[in-house]
Tab-separated table of C-alpha atoms in Angstrom:
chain	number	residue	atom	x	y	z
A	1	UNK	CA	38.087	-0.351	-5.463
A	2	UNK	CA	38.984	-4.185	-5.442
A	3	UNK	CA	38.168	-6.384	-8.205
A	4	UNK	CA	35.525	-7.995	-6.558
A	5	UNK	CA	33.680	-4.389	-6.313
A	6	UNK	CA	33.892	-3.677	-9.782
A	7	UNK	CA	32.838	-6.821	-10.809
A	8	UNK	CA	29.467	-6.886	-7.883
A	9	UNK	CA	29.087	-3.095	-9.486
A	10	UNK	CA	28.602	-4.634	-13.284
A	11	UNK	CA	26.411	-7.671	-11.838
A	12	UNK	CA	24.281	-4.971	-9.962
A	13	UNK	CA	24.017	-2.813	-13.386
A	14	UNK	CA	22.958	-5.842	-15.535
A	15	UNK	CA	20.475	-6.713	-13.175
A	16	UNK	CA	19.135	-2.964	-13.067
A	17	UNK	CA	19.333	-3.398	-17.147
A	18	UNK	CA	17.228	-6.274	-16.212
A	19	UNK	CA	14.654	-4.727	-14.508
A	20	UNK	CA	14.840	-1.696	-16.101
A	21	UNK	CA	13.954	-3.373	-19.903
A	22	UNK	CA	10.724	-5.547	-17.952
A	23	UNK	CA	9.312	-2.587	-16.682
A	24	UNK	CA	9.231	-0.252	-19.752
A	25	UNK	CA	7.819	-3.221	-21.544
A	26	UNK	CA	5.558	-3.456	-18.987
A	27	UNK	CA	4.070	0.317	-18.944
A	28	UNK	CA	4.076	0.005	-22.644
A	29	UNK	CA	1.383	-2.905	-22.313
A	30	UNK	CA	-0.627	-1.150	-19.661
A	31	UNK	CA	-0.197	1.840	-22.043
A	32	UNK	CA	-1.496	0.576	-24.933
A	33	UNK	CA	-4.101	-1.784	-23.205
A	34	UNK	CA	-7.995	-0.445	-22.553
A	35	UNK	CA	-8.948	-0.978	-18.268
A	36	UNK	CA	-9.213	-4.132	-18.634
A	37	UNK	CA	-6.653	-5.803	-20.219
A	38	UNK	CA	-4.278	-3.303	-18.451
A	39	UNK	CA	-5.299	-5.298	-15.023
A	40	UNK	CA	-4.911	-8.181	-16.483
A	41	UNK	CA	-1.712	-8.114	-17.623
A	42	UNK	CA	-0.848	-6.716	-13.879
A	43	UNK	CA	-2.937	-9.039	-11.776
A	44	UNK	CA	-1.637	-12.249	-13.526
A	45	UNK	CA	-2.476	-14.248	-10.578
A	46	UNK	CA	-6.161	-13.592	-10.763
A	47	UNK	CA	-8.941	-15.006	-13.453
A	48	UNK	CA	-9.042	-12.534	-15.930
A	49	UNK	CA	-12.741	-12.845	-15.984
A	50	UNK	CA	-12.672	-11.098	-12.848
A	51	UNK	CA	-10.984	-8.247	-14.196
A	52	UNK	CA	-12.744	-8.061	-17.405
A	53	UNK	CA	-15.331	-5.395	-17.043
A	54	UNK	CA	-16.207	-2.204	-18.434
A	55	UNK	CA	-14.269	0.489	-16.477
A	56	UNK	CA	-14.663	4.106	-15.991
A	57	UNK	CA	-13.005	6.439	-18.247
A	58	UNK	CA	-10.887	7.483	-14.709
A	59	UNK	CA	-9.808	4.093	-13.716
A	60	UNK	CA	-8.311	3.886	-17.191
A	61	UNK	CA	-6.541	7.072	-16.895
A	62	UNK	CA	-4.905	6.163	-13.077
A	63	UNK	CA	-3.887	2.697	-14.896
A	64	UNK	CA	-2.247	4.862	-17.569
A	65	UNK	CA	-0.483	7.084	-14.715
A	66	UNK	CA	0.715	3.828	-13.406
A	67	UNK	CA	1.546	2.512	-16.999
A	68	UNK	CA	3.524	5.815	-17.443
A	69	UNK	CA	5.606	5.385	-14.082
A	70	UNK	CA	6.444	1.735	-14.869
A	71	UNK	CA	7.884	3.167	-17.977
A	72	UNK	CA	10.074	5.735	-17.029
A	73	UNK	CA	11.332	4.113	-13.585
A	74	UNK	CA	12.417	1.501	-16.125
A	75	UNK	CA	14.122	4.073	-17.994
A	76	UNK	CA	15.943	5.870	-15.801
A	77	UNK	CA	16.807	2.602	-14.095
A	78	UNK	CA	18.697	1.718	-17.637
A	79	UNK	CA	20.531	4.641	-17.023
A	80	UNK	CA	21.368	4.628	-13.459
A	81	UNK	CA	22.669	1.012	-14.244
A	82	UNK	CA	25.397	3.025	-17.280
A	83	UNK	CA	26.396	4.793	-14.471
A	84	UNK	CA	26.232	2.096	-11.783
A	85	UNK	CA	28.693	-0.004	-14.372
A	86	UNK	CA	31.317	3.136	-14.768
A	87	UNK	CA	31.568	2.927	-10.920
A	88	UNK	CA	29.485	6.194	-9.835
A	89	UNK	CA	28.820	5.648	-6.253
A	90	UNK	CA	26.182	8.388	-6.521
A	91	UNK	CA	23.854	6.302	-9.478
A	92	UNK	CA	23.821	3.457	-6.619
A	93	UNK	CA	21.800	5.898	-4.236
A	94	UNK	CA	19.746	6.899	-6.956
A	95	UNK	CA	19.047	3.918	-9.205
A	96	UNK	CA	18.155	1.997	-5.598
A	97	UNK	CA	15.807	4.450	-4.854
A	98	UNK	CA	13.784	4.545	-7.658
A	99	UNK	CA	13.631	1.107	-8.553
A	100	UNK	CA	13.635	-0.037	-4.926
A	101	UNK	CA	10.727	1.935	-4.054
A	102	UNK	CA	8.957	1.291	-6.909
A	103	UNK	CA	9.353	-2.681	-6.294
A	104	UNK	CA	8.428	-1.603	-2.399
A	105	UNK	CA	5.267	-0.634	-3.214
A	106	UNK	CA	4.790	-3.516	-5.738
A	107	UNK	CA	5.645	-5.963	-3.248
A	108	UNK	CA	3.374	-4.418	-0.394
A	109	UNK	CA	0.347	-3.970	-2.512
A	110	UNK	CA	0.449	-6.434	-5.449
A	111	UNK	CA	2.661	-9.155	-4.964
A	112	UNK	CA	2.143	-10.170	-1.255
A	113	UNK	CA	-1.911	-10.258	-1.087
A	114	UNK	CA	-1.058	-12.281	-3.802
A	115	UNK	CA	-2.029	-10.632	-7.269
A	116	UNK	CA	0.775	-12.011	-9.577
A	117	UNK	CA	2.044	-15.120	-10.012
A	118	UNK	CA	5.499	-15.974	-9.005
A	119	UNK	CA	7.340	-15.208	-12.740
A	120	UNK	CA	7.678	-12.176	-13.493
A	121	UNK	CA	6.828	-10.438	-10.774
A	122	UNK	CA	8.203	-11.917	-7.888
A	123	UNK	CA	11.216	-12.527	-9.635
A	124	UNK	CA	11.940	-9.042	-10.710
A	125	UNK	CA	11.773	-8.017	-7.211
A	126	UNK	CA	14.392	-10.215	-6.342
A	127	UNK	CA	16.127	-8.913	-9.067
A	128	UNK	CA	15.696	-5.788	-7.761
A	129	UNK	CA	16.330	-6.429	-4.399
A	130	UNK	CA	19.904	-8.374	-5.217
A	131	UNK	CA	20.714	-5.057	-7.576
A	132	UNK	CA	20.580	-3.084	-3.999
A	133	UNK	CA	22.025	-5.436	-1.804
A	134	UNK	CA	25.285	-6.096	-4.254
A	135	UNK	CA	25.619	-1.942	-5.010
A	136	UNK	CA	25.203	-0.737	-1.040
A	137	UNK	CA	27.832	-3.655	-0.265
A	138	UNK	CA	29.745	-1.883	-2.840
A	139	UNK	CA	29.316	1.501	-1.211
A	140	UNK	CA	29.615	0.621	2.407
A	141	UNK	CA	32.710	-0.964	1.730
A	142	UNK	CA	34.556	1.773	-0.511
A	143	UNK	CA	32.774	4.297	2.240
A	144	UNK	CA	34.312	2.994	5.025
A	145	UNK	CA	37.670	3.096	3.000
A	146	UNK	CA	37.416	6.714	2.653
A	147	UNK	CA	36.502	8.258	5.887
């Protein structure tokens, strides 16, 4: 593995550090937030008036669900980016996956109808997104190597 590999590889695990750190913060808030605030500090974009209603006791446990998967995709993201940074080829596969779908379905359903404002949000997909693009490059390139 050139230089230049190792060196994408640590970029791509500081940025997965990155992301990682946001998002446990993030299902922490939701965590420890009622309905209400929980949506708010999601749908930043969006008056918080219009989120600030009495919910039912089940829309407050599926925001907790969510809370709880922010939190450990953070996690293990955190630790897929250890491994990512000691050059394990296999961490890229599964560190991308988990954060990358996670941010999929972020971007799909929250960020492009336009929920969140541009910081965080937006950014941390791109954050996300260059994690990917910088470890595959990685990968295709020591693949190709190989076979």
């Amino acid at each position: 593995m050139s230089s230049t590999h190792v060196f994408a590889l640590k970029v791509a695990a500081v940025l997965w550090v990155i992301w990682g750190l946001v998002h446990t913060l993030a299902g922490g808030i939701v965590l420890a937030s009622d309905a209400s605030g929980g949506f708010q500090a999601i749908a930043d974009a969006i008056d918080p008036a219009a989120l600030g209603f009495d919910y039912h006791a089940a829309v407050g446990g599926i925001l907790n669900q969510h809370g709880w998967n922010l939190g450990w995709f953070g996690i293990a993201t955190v630790i897929g980016a250890v491994f990512i940074w000691r050059q394990n080829m296999t961490a890229i596969w599964i560190t991308g996956m988990i954060g990358g779908l996670a941010d999929l379905g972020y971007l799909l359903f929250v960020d492009i109808p336009g929920y969140v404002n541009f910081f965080p949000g937006t950014v941390m997909t791109l954050v996300s997104g260059s994690a990917i693009a910088l470890s595959f490059w990685v990968w295709l390139s020591n693949r190709s190597r190989t076979a």
